[in-house]
Coordinates of C-alpha atoms in Angstrom, one line a residue:
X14 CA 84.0 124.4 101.8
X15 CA 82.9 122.6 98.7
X16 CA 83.9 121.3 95.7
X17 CA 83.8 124.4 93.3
X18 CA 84.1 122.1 90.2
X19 CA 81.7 122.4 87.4
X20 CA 79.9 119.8 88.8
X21 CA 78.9 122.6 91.0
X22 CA 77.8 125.2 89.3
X23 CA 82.0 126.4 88.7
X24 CA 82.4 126.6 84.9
X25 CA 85.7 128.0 85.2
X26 CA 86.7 126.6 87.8
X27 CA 91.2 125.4 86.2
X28 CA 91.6 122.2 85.2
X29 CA 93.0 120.4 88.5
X30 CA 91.2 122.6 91.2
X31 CA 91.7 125.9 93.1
X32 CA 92.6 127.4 96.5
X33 CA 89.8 127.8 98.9
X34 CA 87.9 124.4 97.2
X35 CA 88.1 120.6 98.1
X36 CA 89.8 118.4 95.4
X37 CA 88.6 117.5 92.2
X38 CA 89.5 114.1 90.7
X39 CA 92.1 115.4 88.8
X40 CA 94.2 116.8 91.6
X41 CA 94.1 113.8 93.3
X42 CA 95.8 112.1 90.1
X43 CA 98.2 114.8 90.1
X44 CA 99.5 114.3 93.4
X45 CA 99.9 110.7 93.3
X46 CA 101.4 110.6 89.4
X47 CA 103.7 113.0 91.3
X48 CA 104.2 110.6 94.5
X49 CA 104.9 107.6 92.2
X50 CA 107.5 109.7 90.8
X51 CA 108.9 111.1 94.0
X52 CA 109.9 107.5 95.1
X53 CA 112.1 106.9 91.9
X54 CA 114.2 109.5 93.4
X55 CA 114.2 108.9 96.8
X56 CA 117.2 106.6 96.5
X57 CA 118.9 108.6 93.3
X58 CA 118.9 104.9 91.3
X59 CA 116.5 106.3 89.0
X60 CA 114.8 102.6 89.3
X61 CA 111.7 101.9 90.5
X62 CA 111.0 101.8 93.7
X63 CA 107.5 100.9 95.9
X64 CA 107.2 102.5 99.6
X65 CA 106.4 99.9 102.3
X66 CA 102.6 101.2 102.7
X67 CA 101.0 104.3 102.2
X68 CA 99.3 106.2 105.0
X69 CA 95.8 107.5 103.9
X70 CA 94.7 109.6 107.8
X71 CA 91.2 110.5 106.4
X72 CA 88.8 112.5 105.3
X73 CA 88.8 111.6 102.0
X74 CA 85.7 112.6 101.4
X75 CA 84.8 116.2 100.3
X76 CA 83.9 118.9 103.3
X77 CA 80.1 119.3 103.9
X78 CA 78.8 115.7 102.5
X79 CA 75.2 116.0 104.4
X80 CA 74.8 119.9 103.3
X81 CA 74.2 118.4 99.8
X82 CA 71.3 116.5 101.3
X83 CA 70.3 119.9 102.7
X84 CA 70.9 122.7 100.1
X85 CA 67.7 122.3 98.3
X86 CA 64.9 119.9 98.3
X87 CA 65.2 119.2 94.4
X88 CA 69.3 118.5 95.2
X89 CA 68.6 116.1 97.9
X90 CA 65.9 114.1 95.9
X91 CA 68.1 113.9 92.6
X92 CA 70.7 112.3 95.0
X93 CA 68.3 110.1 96.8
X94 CA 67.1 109.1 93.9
X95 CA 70.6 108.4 91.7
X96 CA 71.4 106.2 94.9
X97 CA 68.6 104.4 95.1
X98 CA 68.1 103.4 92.1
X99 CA 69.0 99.3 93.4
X100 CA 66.7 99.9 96.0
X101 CA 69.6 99.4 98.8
X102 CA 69.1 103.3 100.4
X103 CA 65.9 104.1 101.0
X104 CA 65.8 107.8 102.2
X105 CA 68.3 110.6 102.1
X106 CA 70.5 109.5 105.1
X107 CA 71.0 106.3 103.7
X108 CA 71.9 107.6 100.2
X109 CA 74.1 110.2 101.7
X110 CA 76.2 107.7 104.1
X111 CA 76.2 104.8 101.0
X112 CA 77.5 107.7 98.7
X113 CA 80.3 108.5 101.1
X114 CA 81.4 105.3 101.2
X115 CA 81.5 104.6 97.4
X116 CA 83.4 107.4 97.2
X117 CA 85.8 106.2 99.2
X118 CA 86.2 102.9 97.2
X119 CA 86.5 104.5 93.9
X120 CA 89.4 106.8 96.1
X121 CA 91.3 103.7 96.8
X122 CA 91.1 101.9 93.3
X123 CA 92.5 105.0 91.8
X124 CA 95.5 105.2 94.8
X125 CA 96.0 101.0 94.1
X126 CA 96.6 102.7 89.9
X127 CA 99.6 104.3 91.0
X128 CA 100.5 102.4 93.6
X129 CA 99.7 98.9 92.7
X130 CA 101.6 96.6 94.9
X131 CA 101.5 98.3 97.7
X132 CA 99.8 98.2 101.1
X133 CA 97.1 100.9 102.4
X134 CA 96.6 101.8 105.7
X135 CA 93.4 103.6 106.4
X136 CA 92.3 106.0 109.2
X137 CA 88.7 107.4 109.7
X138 CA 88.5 111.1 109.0
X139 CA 85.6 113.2 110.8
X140 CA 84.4 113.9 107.0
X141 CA 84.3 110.2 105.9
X142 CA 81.4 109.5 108.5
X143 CA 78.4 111.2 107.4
X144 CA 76.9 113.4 109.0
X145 CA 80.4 115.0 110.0
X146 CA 81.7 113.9 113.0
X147 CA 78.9 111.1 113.8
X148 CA 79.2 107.4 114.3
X149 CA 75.8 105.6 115.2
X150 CA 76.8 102.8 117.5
X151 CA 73.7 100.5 118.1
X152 CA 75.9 98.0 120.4
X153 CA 77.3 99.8 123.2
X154 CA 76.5 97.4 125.9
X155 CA 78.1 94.5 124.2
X156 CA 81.0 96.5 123.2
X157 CA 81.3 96.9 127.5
X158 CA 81.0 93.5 127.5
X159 CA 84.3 93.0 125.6
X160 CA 86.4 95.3 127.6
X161 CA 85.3 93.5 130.6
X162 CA 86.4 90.0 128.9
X163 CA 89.1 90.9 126.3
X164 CA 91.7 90.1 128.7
X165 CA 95.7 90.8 127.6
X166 CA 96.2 89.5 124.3
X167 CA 95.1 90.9 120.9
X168 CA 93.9 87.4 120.0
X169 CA 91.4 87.5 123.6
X170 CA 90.6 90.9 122.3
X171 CA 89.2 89.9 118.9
X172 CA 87.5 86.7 120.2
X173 CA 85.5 88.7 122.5
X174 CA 84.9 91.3 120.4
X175 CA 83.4 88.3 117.5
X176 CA 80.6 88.2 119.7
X177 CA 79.3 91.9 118.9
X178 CA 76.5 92.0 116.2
X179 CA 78.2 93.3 113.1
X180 CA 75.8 94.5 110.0
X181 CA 75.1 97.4 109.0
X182 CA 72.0 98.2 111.3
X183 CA 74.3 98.1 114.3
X184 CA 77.6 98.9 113.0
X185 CA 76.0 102.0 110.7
X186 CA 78.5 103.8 108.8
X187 CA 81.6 101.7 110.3
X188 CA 80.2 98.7 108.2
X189 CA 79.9 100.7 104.9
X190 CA 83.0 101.8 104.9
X191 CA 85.0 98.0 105.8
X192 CA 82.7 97.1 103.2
X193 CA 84.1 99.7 100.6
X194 CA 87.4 98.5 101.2
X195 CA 86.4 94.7 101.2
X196 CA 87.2 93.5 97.9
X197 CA 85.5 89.9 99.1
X198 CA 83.0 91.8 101.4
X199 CA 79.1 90.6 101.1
X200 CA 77.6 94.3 99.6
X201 CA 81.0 94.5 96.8
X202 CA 78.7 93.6 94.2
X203 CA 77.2 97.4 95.4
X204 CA 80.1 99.4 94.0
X205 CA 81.1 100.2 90.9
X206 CA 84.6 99.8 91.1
X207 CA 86.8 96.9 91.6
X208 CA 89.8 96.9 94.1
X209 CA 93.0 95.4 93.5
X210 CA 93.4 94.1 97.2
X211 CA 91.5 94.7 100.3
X212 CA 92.3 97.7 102.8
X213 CA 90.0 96.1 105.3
X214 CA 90.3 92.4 105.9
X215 CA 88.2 89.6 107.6
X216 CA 90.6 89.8 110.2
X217 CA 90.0 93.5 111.3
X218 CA 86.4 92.9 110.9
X219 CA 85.3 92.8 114.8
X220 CA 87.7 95.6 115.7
X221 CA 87.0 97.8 112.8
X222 CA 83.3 97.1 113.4
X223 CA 83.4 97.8 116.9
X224 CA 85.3 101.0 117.2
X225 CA 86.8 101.7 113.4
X226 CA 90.4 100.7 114.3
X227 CA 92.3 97.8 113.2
X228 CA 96.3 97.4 113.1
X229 CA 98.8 95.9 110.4
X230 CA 102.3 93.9 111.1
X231 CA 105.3 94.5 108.2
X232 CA 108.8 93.1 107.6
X233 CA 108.2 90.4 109.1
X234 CA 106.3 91.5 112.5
X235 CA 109.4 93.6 112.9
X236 CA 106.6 97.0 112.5
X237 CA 103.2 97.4 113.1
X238 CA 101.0 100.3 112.2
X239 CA 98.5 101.0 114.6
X240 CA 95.4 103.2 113.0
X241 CA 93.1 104.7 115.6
X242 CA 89.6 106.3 115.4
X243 CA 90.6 109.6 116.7
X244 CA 86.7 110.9 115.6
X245 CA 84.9 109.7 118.5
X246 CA 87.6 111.9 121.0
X247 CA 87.0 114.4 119.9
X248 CA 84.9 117.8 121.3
X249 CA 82.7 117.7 118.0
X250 CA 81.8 113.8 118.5
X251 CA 79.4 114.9 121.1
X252 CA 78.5 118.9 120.9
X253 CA 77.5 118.7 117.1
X254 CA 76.2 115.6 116.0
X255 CA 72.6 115.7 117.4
X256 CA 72.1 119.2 116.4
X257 CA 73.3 118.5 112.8
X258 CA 71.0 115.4 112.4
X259 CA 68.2 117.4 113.8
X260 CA 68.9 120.4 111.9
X261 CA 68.5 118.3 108.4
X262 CA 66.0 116.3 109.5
X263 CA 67.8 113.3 108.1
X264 CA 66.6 111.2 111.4
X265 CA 64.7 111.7 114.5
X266 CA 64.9 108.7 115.8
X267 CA 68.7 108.3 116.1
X268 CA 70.2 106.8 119.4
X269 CA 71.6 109.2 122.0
X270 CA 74.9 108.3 122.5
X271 CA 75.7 111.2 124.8
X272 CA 76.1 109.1 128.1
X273 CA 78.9 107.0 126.2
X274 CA 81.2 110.5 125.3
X275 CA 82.6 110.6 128.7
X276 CA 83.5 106.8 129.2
X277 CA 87.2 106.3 130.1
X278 CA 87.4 104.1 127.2
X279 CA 85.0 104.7 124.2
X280 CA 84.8 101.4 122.2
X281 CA 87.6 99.8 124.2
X282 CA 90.2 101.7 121.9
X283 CA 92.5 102.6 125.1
X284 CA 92.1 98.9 126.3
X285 CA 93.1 97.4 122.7
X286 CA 96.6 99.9 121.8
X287 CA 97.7 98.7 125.2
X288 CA 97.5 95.3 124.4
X289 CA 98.7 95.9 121.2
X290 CA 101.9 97.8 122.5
X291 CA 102.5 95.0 124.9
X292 CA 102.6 92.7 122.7
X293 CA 105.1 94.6 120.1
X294 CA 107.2 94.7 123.1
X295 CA 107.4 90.9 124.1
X296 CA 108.2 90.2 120.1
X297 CA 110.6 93.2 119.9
X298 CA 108.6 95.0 117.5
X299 CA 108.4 98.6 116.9
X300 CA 104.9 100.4 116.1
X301 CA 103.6 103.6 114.5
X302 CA 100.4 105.0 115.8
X303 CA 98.4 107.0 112.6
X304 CA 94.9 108.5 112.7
X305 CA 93.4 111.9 111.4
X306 CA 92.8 114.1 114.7
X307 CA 95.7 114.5 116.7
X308 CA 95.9 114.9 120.5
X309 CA 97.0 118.3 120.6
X310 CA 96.4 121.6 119.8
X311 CA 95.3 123.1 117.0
X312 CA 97.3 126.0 114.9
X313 CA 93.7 127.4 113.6
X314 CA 91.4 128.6 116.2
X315 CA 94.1 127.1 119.1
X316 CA 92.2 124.8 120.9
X317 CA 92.1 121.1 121.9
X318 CA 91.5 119.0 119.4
X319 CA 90.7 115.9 121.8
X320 CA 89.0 115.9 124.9
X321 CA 91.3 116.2 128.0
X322 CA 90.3 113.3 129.6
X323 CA 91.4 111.4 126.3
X324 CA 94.5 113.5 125.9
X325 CA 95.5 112.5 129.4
X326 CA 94.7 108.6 128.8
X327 CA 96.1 108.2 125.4
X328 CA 100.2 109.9 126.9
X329 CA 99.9 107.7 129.8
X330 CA 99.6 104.4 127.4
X331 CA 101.7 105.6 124.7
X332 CA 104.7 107.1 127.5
X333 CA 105.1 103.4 128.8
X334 CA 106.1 102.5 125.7
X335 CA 108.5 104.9 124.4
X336 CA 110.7 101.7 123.2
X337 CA 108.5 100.9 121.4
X338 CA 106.4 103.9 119.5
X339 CA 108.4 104.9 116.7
X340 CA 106.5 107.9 115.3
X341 CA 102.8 109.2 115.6
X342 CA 101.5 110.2 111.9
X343 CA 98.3 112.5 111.7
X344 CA 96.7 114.9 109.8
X345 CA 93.2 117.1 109.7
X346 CA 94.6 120.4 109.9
X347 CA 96.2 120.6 106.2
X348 CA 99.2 121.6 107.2
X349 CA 102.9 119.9 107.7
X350 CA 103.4 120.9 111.2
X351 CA 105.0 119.1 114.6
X352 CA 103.9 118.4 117.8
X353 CA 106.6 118.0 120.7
X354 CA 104.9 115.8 123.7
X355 CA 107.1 117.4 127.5
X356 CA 105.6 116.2 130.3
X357 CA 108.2 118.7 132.4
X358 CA 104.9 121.3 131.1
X359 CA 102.6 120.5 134.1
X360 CA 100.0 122.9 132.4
X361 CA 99.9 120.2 129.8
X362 CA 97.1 121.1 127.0
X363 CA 94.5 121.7 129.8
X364 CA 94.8 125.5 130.3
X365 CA 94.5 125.7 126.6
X366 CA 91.3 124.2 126.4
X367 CA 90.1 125.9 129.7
X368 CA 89.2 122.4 131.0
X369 CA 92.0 122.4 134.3
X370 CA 93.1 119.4 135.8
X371 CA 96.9 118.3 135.7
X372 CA 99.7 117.8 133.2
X373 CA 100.5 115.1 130.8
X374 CA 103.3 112.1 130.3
X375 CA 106.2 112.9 128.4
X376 CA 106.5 110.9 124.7
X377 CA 110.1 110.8 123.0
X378 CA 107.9 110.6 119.5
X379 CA 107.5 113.5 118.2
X380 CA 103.7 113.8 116.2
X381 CA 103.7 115.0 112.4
X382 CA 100.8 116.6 111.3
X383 CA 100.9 115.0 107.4
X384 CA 99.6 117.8 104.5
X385 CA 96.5 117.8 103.0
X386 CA 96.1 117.3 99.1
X387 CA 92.9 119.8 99.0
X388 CA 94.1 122.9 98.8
X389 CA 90.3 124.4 101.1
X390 CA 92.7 126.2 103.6
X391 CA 95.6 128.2 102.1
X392 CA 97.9 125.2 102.0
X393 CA 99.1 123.9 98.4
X394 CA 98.3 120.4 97.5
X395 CA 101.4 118.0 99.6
X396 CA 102.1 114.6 100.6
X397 CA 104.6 113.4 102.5
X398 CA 107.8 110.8 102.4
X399 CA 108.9 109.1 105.9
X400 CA 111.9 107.2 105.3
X401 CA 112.7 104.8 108.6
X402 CA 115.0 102.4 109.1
X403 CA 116.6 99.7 112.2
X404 CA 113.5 97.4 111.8
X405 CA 114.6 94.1 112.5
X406 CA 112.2 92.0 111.6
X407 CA 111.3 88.4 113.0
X408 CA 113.6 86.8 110.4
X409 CA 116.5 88.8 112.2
X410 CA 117.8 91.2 109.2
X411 CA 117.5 95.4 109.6
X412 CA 116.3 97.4 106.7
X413 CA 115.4 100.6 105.7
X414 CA 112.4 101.8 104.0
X415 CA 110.4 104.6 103.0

């Protein structure tokens, strides 16, 4: 699962990409020129028309990042050194994880082209962290330490959470990426590329730093968009990381943070969509959860794509709230597929995964399972319209939007 451009090696590889290959630059321009026109039609006027925020659920970085730090001794020294050149990364790893990230700021200032006015709304893929499926958190009894005093308000939430240490030793990749998509972050000066707006703002910084989630309010706090780091619930989190980073012998001395995988509440994530929900619901707001894995099953190799005990946790918050979760947006597998949530199945997603236990609460929200762009497994390059509507916001007044 690479690139297959002629940047590696592919002389003939067409113009805007192939099947079985990631996306090359030009595809990605493709499918947006194509997006920007897609909205002109969607209400027949012919007229220009901006969607209310665009939904970016991750990995937007290339498959197999880290295996170019592996490959071949002379390919991960010509990287380590064309990234080091400033003297900011000072082995591989670091070149690797600070090359990921600019990657994903040049991504952004090419969707804010198209799209120029309009809001984006991040997710953390398992291929934007590098290695794949790794996030080094430093902090983990502090992070405890907010749970235990965040209390019931999103604002007690992010006060506690202000007291977690948050550079880049502690927060690791988490802070290279809000840093990416900082235009008025302290490392900007780092990147090449300028953005338009910020995806990440001061105001997510503790949560984003803490766990890699933040939300955003529209029309008016009349919608929120809730985007979750589905990365560290799932099996891989745990079961791959270590062996990868020993494997490449990027860093012996990483942290093990395989006592934290089966907390109830990893990062206080669970804690902080509660609070969040609870809150849309004393204002009358309605929310949409995003993030890249989804908690279900897979349609590739059929198996849980989240831990069960996660599974389990995440229905029981998000089925107390049914008036108030609008629609559940992921992606990862590539494909545009559906997920419908019946609690009435007692065998839940358990026997599936072969991990037993009992069934799940119902959710009236269907999840949608967004398209991929890269065309790696079978699927042609897609993106997706939602069109919603019945938002009233706090001025009072009901719109819809796609």
């Amino acid at each position: 699962p690479v690139s297959c451009g002629a940047a590696d090696g592919d002389d003939d590889a067409p113009p805007i990409g192939k099947h079985g290959c990631d996306s090359p630059q030009s595809l990605i321009r493709s499918t947006l020129d194509r997006a920007a026109r897609a909205m002109d039609e969607v209400d027949g006027s012919g007229s220009d028309q901006s969607p209310s925020f665009i939904l970016i659920t991750g990995d937007c970085l290339r498959h197999g990042v880290d295996e170019l730090f592996s490959s071949s001794e002379d390919r991960q020294n010509s990287y380590n050194d064309s990234l080091t050149a400033d003297g900011t990364a000072t082995t591989a790893e670091e070149a690797m994880k600070r090359g990921g990230a600019a990657i994903l700021r040049e991504l952004t200032v090419i969707v804010q082209e198209y799209f120029p006015n309009t809001q984006i709304v991040f997710s953390i893929g398992n291929n934007d962290v590098v290695p794949d499926y790794y996030l080094n958190f430093l902090d983990t009894d502090s992070a405890e330490a907010v749970n235990d005093n965040a209390g019931s308000s999103a604002e007690n939430f992010a006060s506690s959470a202000s007291s977690m240490s948050t550079n880049e030793e502690s927060t690791g990749m988490l802070d290279l990426i809000y840093q990416a998509l900082n235009a008025d972050g302290y490392n900007t000066d780092s990147f090449a590329n300028t953005l338009q707006t910020s995806v990440l703002k001061p105001t997510d910084q503790h949560t984003f730093l803490k766990g890699g989630y933040y939300y955003r309010s529209f029309h008016n706090g009349g919608l929120l968009i809730l985007s979750l780091n589905t990365v560290i619930y799932s099996p891989f989190y745990e079961s791959s990381s270590d062996d990868k980073i020993h494997d490449n012998n990027t860093n012996d001395n990483r942290p093990d943070n395989s006592d934290k995988m089966h907390d109830d509440d990893p990062r206080g994530q669970f804690t902080w969509l509660k609070i969040i929900l609870s809150e849309a619901r004393r204002n009358q707001s309605r929310a949409v959860i995003v993030g890249h894995i989804s908690p279900s099953v897979g349609s590739f190799r059929h198996t849980q794509l989240w831990k069960t005990e996660y599974i389990q946790r995440y229905y029981e918050i998000v089925g107390q709230f049914n008036d108030v979760v609008m629609g559940q947006l992921f992606g990862h597998i590539h494909t545009d597929e559906f997920r419908l949530v019946d609690g009435a199945d007692k065998r839940g997603m358990n026997d599936v995964g072969g991990n037993g236990g009992g069934g799940i609460v119902a959710v009236d929200t269907p999840i949608l399972l967004g398209p991929s762009v890269t065309p790696l497994h079978g699927n042609d390059p897609s993106f997706r319209i939602v069109k919603y509507g019945h938002i009233i916001s706090n001025g009072g007044s009901g719109d819809t939007q796609p």
